Amino acid sequence: MYLGIWFLKGNAMKHTALLVSLLLGMAQAQGLKDLAQKHDLLIGGAIDLRYLLDDPDYTDILEKDFNVLVAENAMKMDATEPQQNEFNFALGDLLATYASKHNMKLRGHTLLWHQQVPKWITSGTWNKDELEAIMKNHIQTVAAHYQGKVFAWDVVNEAISDSGGMRDTLWQKTLGDDYIARAFRYAREADPEAKLFYNDYSSEGMNQKSNDVYALVKKLKEQGVPIDGVGMQMHLSVLNPPSMEEVAANMKRLADLGLEVHITEFDVRSAGYPGTPAERHAAVGKLYGDVVKVCVQASNCTAFMTWGVADNHTWLPGDSPLMYDGFYNPKPAYFAVQEALKGQ
Ligand code: XIL
């Protein structure tokens, strides 16, 4: 009898242990995208094609954690139209093929920006009609090429100035402020299905710039311009992050205009943080978790994307702004995002 109980107990313990290890295994196998799916949230990052092509550790991360990708550089104007009306879609197509093979969505970045503009444009002189034709041809050729492959485009990138008002760019100077409305209309004509976004930085909390972005997109909506959302780049610093209440309020006022929000280029600078490396990574992680919580709670925040994947490749050299370290180990930021996605 005594022995029998022992036997039962032993078996029950074994079963429990098996169950626990199975559940643990499942939890480990579950990537961020599986957790994000429960919130209808897309999660992903900006891709450097060099790594996509020959770094299996890199692609392992993408395939486990991400369900949306964006090209870090390969779909910008200097890459896609290196000579006038001669288009090069080779790298963007590779990314599109990879994304579709792995059931991931592809964001398009970006149809119109004042940086990474090809030399043939910056070295030429163009009157208004000529530049308008260049803008229209570029937007429509690229958007039409990726129709059915790109689900959302950053149509116009960074058109608001840091000191208030419209940014003085080659587009704005020659075409006037309403080039933005026309850029969106051209994009919609070329691809009626893709969601069209205005994308900018330092406009996530409540401040002069986010008020300007808000005023711009409100006006576009009132004019019947086809715009579906606002991209908040969110290149943050752990030293002076925006208030989460303000980010939530900003998302809410955009929701009230009927606009989605994508967090498009999230990363967190932490150089100069006063503390040990462990404290620094924890502080970065906390900010990651806080922002994902705000996004999950906002009715209109539908994507969270980091600008890069791991710290071995970031546009912020010498810093460690991403969820994975340079050896592809998950950092506190990764676990904070995981917890934020599990939490609610
Ligand atoms: C950056 C890339 O990460 C760099 O590799 C490139 O040299 C310059 O552009 N805002 C944007 C992105 O919208 O396109 C920028 O990407 C980072 C800031």
PDB file of N, CA, C and O and ligand atoms in Angstrom, residues 46 48 71-73 76 109-110 113 115-116 154 157-158 199 201 233 235 264-265 307 313-316, ligand 1:
ATOM      1  N   ALA A  46      13.465  46.497 -39.466  1.00  0.00           N
ATOM      2  CA  ALA A  46      14.085  46.932 -40.722  1.00  0.00           C
ATOM      3  C   ALA A  46      15.210  45.976 -41.091  1.00  0.00           C
ATOM      4  O   ALA A  46      16.035  45.618 -40.257  1.00  0.00           O
ATOM      5  N   ASP A  48      18.439  44.605 -43.330  1.00  0.00           N
ATOM      6  CA  ASP A  48      19.614  44.866 -44.153  1.00  0.00           C
ATOM      7  C   ASP A  48      19.793  43.634 -45.037  1.00  0.00           C
ATOM      8  O   ASP A  48      20.003  42.530 -44.532  1.00  0.00           O
ATOM      9  N   ALA A  71      12.415  47.334 -45.661  1.00  0.00           N
ATOM     10  CA  ALA A  71      13.808  47.461 -46.099  1.00  0.00           C
ATOM     11  C   ALA A  71      14.425  48.683 -45.429  1.00  0.00           C
ATOM     12  O   ALA A  71      13.852  49.774 -45.485  1.00  0.00           O
ATOM     13  N   GLU A  72      15.597  48.505 -44.835  1.00  0.00           N
ATOM     14  CA  GLU A  72      16.226  49.658 -44.173  1.00  0.00           C
ATOM     15  C   GLU A  72      16.626  50.715 -45.203  1.00  0.00           C
ATOM     16  O   GLU A  72      16.509  51.915 -44.937  1.00  0.00           O
ATOM     17  N   ASN A  73      17.104  50.291 -46.351  1.00  0.00           N
ATOM     18  CA  ASN A  73      17.524  51.245 -47.391  1.00  0.00           C
ATOM     19  C   ASN A  73      17.070  50.877 -48.807  1.00  0.00           C
ATOM     20  O   ASN A  73      17.025  51.735 -49.673  1.00  0.00           O
ATOM     21  N   LYS A  76      14.372  52.909 -50.936  1.00  0.00           N
ATOM     22  CA  LYS A  76      14.419  54.372 -50.987  1.00  0.00           C
ATOM     23  C   LYS A  76      14.728  54.819 -52.415  1.00  0.00           C
ATOM     24  O   LYS A  76      15.197  54.034 -53.243  1.00  0.00           O
ATOM     25  N   HIS A 109       9.102  51.557 -47.532  1.00  0.00           N
ATOM     26  CA  HIS A 109       9.738  52.759 -46.988  1.00  0.00           C
ATOM     27  C   HIS A 109      10.812  53.189 -47.973  1.00  0.00           C
ATOM     28  O   HIS A 109      11.743  52.439 -48.183  1.00  0.00           O
ATOM     29  N   THR A 110      10.676  54.281 -48.616  1.00  0.00           N
ATOM     30  CA  THR A 110       9.643  55.291 -48.545  1.00  0.00           C
ATOM     31  C   THR A 110       9.511  55.888 -49.940  1.00  0.00           C
ATOM     32  O   THR A 110      10.486  55.917 -50.688  1.00  0.00           O
ATOM     33  N   TRP A 113      11.122  61.374 -49.864  1.00  0.00           N
ATOM     34  CA  TRP A 113      11.906  61.849 -48.717  1.00  0.00           C
ATOM     35  C   TRP A 113      12.898  62.856 -49.262  1.00  0.00           C
ATOM     36  O   TRP A 113      13.186  62.874 -50.465  1.00  0.00           O
ATOM     37  N   GLN A 115      16.000  62.902 -48.084  1.00  0.00           N
ATOM     38  CA  GLN A 115      17.323  62.275 -48.012  1.00  0.00           C
ATOM     39  C   GLN A 115      17.357  61.041 -48.903  1.00  0.00           C
ATOM     40  O   GLN A 115      16.320  60.510 -49.281  1.00  0.00           O
ATOM     41  N   GLN A 116      18.571  60.578 -49.191  1.00  0.00           N
ATOM     42  CA  GLN A 116      18.740  59.424 -50.077  1.00  0.00           C
ATOM     43  C   GLN A 116      17.969  59.613 -51.397  1.00  0.00           C
ATOM     44  O   GLN A 116      17.292  58.719 -51.894  1.00  0.00           O
ATOM     45  N   ASP A 154       5.091  54.149 -46.425  1.00  0.00           N
ATOM     46  CA  ASP A 154       5.403  55.497 -45.964  1.00  0.00           C
ATOM     47  C   ASP A 154       5.443  56.326 -47.237  1.00  0.00           C
ATOM     48  O   ASP A 154       6.435  56.297 -47.975  1.00  0.00           O
ATOM     49  N   ASN A 157       7.975  60.988 -46.046  1.00  0.00           N
ATOM     50  CA  ASN A 157       8.796  60.805 -44.843  1.00  0.00           C
ATOM     51  C   ASN A 157       9.377  62.140 -44.398  1.00  0.00           C
ATOM     52  O   ASN A 157       9.954  62.871 -45.216  1.00  0.00           O
ATOM     53  N   GLU A 158       9.173  62.481 -43.128  1.00  0.00           N
ATOM     54  CA  GLU A 158       9.879  63.600 -42.479  1.00  0.00           C
ATOM     55  C   GLU A 158       9.675  64.953 -43.167  1.00  0.00           C
ATOM     56  O   GLU A 158      10.642  65.671 -43.420  1.00  0.00           O
ATOM     57  N   ASN A 199       5.046  59.500 -42.247  1.00  0.00           N
ATOM     58  CA  ASN A 199       5.999  58.974 -41.263  1.00  0.00           C
ATOM     59  C   ASN A 199       6.958  60.065 -40.781  1.00  0.00           C
ATOM     60  O   ASN A 199       7.514  60.805 -41.595  1.00  0.00           O
ATOM     61  N   TYR A 201       9.657  61.582 -37.150  1.00  0.00           N
ATOM     62  CA  TYR A 201      10.299  61.312 -35.864  1.00  0.00           C
ATOM     63  C   TYR A 201      10.053  62.464 -34.888  1.00  0.00           C
ATOM     64  O   TYR A 201       9.556  63.528 -35.287  1.00  0.00           O
ATOM     65  N   GLN A 233       8.144  57.162 -35.912  1.00  0.00           N
ATOM     66  CA  GLN A 233       9.433  56.463 -36.018  1.00  0.00           C
ATOM     67  C   GLN A 233       9.904  55.988 -34.649  1.00  0.00           C
ATOM     68  O   GLN A 233      10.351  54.863 -34.490  1.00  0.00           O
ATOM     69  N   HIS A 235      12.593  56.977 -32.673  1.00  0.00           N
ATOM     70  CA  HIS A 235      14.007  56.819 -32.331  1.00  0.00           C
ATOM     71  C   HIS A 235      14.176  57.511 -30.974  1.00  0.00           C
ATOM     72  O   HIS A 235      14.297  58.728 -30.912  1.00  0.00           O
ATOM     73  N   THR A 264       7.214  52.729 -36.384  1.00  0.00           N
ATOM     74  CA  THR A 264       7.894  52.250 -37.594  1.00  0.00           C
ATOM     75  C   THR A 264       9.390  52.015 -37.447  1.00  0.00           C
ATOM     76  O   THR A 264       9.958  51.231 -38.201  1.00  0.00           O
ATOM     77  N   GLU A 265      10.054  52.727 -36.523  1.00  0.00           N
ATOM     78  CA  GLU A 265      11.530  52.648 -36.531  1.00  0.00           C
ATOM     79  C   GLU A 265      12.075  52.622 -35.110  1.00  0.00           C
ATOM     80  O   GLU A 265      13.075  53.267 -34.797  1.00  0.00           O
ATOM     81  N   TRP A 307      14.156  49.492 -35.743  1.00  0.00           N
ATOM     82  CA  TRP A 307      14.974  49.899 -36.898  1.00  0.00           C
ATOM     83  C   TRP A 307      16.277  49.093 -36.881  1.00  0.00           C
ATOM     84  O   TRP A 307      17.320  49.552 -36.450  1.00  0.00           O
ATOM     85  N   HIS A 313      24.260  45.365 -36.091  1.00  0.00           N
ATOM     86  CA  HIS A 313      24.032  46.277 -37.195  1.00  0.00           C
ATOM     87  C   HIS A 313      22.918  47.249 -36.821  1.00  0.00           C
ATOM     88  O   HIS A 313      21.759  46.885 -36.749  1.00  0.00           O
ATOM     89  N   THR A 314      23.309  48.482 -36.549  1.00  0.00           N
ATOM     90  CA  THR A 314      22.330  49.528 -36.278  1.00  0.00           C
ATOM     91  C   THR A 314      22.872  50.803 -36.922  1.00  0.00           C
ATOM     92  O   THR A 314      24.082  50.971 -37.069  1.00  0.00           O
ATOM     93  N   TRP A 315      21.938  51.683 -37.284  1.00  0.00           N
ATOM     94  CA  TRP A 315      22.386  52.957 -37.870  1.00  0.00           C
ATOM     95  C   TRP A 315      22.977  53.868 -36.780  1.00  0.00           C
ATOM     96  O   TRP A 315      23.458  54.950 -37.091  1.00  0.00           O
ATOM     97  N   LEU A 316      22.967  53.398 -35.521  1.00  0.00           N
ATOM     98  CA  LEU A 316      23.530  54.166 -34.410  1.00  0.00           C
ATOM     99  C   LEU A 316      24.773  53.452 -33.901  1.00  0.00           C
ATOM    100  O   LEU A 316      24.739  52.739 -32.895  1.00  0.00           O
TER     101      LEU A 316
HETATM  102  C1  XIL B   1      18.770  55.321 -42.157  1.00  0.00           C
HETATM  103  C2  XIL B   1      19.448  53.963 -42.378  1.00  0.00           C
HETATM  104  O1  XIL B   1      19.274  53.190 -41.222  1.00  0.00           O
HETATM  105  C3  XIL B   1      20.910  54.151 -42.685  1.00  0.00           C
HETATM  106  O2  XIL B   1      21.520  52.904 -43.026  1.00  0.00           O
HETATM  107  C4  XIL B   1      21.087  55.141 -43.832  1.00  0.00           C
HETATM  108  O3  XIL B   1      22.463  55.378 -44.025  1.00  0.00           O
HETATM  109  C5  XIL B   1      20.380  56.439 -43.536  1.00  0.00           C
HETATM  110  O4  XIL B   1      19.004  56.174 -43.251  1.00  0.00           O
HETATM  111  N1  XIL B   1      14.684  57.890 -40.456  1.00  0.00           N
HETATM  112  C6  XIL B   1      14.292  57.131 -41.533  1.00  0.00           C
HETATM  113  C7  XIL B   1      15.171  56.040 -42.011  1.00  0.00           C
HETATM  114  O5  XIL B   1      13.180  57.310 -42.015  1.00  0.00           O
HETATM  115  O6  XIL B   1      15.041  55.831 -43.402  1.00  0.00           O
HETATM  116  C8  XIL B   1      16.620  56.276 -41.658  1.00  0.00           C
HETATM  117  O7  XIL B   1      17.382  55.135 -42.039  1.00  0.00           O
HETATM  118  C9  XIL B   1      16.751  56.569 -40.191  1.00  0.00           C
HETATM  119  C10 XIL B   1      15.965  57.793 -39.806  1.00  0.00           C
END
